[in-house]
Short mmCIF file of N, CA, C and O in Angstrom, two decimals:
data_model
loop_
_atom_site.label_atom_id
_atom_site.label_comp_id
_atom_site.label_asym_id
_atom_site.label_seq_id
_atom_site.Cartn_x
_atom_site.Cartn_y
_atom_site.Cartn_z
N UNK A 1 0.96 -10.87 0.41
CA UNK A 1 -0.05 -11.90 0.40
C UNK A 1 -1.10 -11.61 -0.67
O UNK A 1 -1.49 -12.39 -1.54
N UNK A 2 -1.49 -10.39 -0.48
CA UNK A 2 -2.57 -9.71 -1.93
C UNK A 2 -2.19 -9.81 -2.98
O UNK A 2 -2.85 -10.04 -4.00
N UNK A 3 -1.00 -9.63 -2.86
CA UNK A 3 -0.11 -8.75 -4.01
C UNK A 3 -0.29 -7.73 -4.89
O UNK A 3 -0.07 -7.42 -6.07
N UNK A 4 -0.93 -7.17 -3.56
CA UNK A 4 -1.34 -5.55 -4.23
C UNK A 4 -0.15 -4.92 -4.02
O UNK A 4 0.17 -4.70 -2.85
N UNK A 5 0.50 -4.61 -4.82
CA UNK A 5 1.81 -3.52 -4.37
C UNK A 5 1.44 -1.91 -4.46
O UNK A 5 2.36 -1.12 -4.64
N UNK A 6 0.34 -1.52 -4.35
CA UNK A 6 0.05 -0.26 -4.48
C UNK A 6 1.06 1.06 -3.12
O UNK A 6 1.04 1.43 -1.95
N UNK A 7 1.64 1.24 -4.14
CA UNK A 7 2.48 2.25 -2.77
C UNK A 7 1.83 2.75 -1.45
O UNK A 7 2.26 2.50 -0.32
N UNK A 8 0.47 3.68 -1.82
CA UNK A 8 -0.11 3.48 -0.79
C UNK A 8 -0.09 3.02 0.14
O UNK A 8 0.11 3.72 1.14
N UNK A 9 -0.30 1.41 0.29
CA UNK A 9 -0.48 0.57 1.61
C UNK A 9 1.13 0.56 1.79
O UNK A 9 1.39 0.05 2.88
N UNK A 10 2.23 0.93 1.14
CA UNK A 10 3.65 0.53 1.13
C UNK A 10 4.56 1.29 1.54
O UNK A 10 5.51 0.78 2.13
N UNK A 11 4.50 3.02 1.29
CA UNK A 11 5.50 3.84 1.72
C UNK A 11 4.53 4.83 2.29
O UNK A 11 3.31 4.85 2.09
N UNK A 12 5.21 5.62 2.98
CA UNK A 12 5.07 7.03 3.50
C UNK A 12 4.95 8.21 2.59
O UNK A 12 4.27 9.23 2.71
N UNK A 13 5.66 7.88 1.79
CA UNK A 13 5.55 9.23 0.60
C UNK A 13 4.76 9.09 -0.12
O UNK A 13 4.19 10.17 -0.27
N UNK A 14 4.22 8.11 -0.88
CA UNK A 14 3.17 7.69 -1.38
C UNK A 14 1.44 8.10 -0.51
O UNK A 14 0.33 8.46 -0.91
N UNK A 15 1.83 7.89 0.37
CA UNK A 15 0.62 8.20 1.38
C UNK A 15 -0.11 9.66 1.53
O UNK A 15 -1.21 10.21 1.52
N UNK A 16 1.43 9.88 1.67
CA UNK A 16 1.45 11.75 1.58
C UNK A 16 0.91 12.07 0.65
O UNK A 16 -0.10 12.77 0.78
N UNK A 17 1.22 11.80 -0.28
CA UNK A 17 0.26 12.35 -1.60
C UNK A 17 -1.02 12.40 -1.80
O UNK A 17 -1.51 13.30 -2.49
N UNK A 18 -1.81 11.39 -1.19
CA UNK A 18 -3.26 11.22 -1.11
C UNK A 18 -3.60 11.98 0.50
O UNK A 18 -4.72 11.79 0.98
N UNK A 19 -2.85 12.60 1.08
CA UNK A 19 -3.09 13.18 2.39
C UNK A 19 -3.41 12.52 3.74
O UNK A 19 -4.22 12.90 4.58
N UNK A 20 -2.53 11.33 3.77
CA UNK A 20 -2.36 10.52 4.48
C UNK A 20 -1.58 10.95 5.28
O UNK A 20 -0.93 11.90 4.84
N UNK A 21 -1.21 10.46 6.90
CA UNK A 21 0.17 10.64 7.17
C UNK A 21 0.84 9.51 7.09
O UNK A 21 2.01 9.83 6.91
N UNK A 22 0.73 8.19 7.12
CA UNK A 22 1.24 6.73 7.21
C UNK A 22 0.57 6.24 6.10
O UNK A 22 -0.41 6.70 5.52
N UNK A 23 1.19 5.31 5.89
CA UNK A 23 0.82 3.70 4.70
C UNK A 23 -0.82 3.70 5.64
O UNK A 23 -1.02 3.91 6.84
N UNK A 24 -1.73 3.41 4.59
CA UNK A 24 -3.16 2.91 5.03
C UNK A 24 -3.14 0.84 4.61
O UNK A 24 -2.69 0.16 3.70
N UNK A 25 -3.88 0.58 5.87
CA UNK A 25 -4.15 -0.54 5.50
C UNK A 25 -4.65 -0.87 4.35
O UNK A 25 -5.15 -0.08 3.55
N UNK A 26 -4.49 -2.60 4.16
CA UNK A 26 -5.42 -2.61 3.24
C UNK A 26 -6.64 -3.32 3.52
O UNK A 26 -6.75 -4.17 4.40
N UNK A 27 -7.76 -2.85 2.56
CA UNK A 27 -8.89 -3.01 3.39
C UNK A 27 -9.55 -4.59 3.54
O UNK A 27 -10.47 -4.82 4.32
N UNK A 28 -8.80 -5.83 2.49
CA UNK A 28 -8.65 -6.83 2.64
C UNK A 28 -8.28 -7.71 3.58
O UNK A 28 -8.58 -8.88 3.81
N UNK A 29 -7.32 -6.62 4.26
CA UNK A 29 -6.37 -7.42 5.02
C UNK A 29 -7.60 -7.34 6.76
O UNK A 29 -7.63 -8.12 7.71
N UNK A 30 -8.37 -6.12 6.50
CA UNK A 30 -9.23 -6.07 7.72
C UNK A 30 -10.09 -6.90 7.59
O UNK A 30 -10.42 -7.49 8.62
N UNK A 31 -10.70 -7.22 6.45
CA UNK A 31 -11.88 -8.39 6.41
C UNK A 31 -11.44 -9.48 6.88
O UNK A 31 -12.14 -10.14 7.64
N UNK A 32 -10.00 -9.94 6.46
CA UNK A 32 -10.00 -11.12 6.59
C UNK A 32 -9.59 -11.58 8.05
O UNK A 32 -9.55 -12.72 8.49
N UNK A 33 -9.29 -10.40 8.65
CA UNK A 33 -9.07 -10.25 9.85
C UNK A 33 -10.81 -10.46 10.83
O UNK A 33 -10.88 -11.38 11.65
N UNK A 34 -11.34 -10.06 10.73
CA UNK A 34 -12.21 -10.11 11.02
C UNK A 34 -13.61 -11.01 10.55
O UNK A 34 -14.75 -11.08 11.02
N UNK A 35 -12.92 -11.67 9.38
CA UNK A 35 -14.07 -12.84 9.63
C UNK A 35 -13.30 -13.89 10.15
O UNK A 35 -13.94 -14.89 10.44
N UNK A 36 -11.87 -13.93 10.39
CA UNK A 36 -10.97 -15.10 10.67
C UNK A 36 -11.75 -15.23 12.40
O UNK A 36 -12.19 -16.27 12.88
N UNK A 37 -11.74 -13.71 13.13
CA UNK A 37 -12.57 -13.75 14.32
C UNK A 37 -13.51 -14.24 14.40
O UNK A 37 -13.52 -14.89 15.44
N UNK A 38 -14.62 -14.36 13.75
CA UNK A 38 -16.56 -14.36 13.77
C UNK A 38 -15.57 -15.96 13.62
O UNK A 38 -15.38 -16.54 14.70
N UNK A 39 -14.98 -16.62 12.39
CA UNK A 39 -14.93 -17.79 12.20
C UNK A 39 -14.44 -19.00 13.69
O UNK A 39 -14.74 -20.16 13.98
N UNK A 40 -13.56 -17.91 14.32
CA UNK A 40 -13.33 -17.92 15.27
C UNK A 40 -14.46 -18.48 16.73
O UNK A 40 -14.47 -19.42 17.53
N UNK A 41 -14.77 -18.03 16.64
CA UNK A 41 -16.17 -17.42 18.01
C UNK A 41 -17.43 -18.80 17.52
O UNK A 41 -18.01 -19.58 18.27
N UNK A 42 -17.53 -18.68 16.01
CA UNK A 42 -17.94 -19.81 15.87
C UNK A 42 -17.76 -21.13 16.34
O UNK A 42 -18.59 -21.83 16.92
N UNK A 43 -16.49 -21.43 16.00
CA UNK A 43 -15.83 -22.66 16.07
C UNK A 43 -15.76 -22.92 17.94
O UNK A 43 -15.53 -24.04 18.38
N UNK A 44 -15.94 -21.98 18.66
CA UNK A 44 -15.77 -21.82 19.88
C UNK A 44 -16.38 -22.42 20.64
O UNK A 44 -16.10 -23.24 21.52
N UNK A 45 -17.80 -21.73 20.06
CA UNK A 45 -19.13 -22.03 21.18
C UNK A 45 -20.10 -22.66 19.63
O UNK A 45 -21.10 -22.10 19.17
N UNK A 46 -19.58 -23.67 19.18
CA UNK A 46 -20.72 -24.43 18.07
C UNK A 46 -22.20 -24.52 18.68
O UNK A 46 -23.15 -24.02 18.09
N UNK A 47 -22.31 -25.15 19.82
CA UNK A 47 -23.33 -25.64 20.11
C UNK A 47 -24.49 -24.13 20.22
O UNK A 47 -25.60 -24.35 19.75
N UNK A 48 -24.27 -22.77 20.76
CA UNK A 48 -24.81 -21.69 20.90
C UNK A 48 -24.77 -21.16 19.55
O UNK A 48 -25.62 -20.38 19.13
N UNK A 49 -23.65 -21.65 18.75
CA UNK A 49 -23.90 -20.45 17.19
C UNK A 49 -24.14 -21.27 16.10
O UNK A 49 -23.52 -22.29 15.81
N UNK A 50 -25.24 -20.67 15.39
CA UNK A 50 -25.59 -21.26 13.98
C UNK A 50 -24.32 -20.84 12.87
O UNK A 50 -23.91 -19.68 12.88
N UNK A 51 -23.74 -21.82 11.93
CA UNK A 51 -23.30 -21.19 11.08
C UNK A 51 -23.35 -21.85 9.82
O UNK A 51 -23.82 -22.98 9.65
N UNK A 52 -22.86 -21.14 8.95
CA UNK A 52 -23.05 -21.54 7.42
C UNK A 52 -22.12 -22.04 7.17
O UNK A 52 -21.18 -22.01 7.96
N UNK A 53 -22.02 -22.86 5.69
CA UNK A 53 -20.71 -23.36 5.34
C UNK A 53 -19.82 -22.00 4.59
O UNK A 53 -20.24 -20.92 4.19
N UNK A 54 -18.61 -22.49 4.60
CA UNK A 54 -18.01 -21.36 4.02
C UNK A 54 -18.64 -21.02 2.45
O UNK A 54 -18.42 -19.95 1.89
N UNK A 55 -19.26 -21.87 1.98
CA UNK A 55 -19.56 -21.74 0.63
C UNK A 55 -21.11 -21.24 0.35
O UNK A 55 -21.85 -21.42 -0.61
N UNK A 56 -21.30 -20.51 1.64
CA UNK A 56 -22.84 -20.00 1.88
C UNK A 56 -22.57 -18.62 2.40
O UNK A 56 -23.19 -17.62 2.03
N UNK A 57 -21.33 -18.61 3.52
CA UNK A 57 -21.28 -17.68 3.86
C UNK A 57 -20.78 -16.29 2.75
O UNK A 57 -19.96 -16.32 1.83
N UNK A 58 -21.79 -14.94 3.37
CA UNK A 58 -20.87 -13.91 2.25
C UNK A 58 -21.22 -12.71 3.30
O UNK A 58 -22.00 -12.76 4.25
N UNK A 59 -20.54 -11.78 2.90
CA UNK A 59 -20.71 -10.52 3.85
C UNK A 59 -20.85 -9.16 2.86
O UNK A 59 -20.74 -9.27 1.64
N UNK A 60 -21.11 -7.87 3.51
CA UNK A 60 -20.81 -7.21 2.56
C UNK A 60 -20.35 -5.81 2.93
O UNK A 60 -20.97 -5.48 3.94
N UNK A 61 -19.47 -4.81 2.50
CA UNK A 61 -18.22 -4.15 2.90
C UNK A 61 -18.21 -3.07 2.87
O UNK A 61 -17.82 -2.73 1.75
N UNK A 62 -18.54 -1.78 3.85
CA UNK A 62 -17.87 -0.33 3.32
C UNK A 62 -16.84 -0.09 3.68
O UNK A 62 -16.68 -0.30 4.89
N UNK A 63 -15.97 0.30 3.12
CA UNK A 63 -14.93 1.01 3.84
C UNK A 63 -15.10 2.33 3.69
O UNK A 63 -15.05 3.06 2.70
N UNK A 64 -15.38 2.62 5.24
CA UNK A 64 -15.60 4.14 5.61
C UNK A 64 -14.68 5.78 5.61
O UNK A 64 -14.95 6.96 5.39
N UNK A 65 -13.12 4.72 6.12
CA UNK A 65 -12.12 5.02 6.19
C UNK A 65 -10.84 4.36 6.04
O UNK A 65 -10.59 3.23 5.61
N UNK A 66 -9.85 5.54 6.61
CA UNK A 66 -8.70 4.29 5.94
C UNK A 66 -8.08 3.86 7.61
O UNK A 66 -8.22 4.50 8.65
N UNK A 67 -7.66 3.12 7.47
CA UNK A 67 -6.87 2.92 8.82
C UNK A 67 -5.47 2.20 8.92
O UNK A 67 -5.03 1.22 8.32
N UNK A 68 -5.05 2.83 9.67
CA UNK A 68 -3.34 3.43 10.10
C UNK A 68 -2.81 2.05 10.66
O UNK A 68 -3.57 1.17 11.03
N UNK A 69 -1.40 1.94 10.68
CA UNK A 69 -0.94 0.86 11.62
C UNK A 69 -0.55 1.61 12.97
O UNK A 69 0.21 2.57 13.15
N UNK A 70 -1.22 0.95 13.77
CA UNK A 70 -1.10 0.99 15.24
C UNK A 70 -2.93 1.08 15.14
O UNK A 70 -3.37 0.28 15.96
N UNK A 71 -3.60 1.48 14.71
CA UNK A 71 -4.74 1.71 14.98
C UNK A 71 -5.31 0.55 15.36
O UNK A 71 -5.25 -0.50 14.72
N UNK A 72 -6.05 0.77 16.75
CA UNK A 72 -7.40 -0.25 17.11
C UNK A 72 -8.88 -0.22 16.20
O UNK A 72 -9.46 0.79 15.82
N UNK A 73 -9.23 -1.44 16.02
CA UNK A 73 -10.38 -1.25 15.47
C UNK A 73 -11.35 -2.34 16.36
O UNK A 73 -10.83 -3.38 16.78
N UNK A 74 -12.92 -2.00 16.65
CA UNK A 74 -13.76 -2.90 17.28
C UNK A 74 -14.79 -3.55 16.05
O UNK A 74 -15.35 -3.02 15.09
N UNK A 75 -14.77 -4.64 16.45
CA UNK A 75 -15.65 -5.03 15.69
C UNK A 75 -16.80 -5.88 16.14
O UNK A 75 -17.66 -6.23 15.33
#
């Protein structure tokens, strides 16, 4: 979908090398995961949540770490 083909997010051996044990997400793929939610929750309860248009809305990003498949994340 990115079309990031960076081995990294792609093989195991690749991973290893940077001292990984698994492919790390990519960190795109969590944002979009997680504003698809907020966009979500919005659309839910309109009348309780203020929101912006998409062309207002912006956020902004650390990635702290890397994270694994199977991993839970809260947000």
């Amino acid at each position: 979908l990115s079309r990031d083909f960076n081995p990294i997010h792609l093989h195991a051996w690749a991973a290893r090398l940077f001292g990984f044990r698994t492919p790390i997400a990519h960190g795109m793929m969590q944002v979009g995961t997680a504003w698809s939610l907020l966009d979500g929750l919005a659309d839910f309860d309109r009348e309780k949540t203020v929101t912006a248009s998409r062309s207002e809305s912006s956020c902004e990003l650390w990635f702290k770490a890397p994270v694994f498949a199977g991993e839970h994340l809260r947000l």
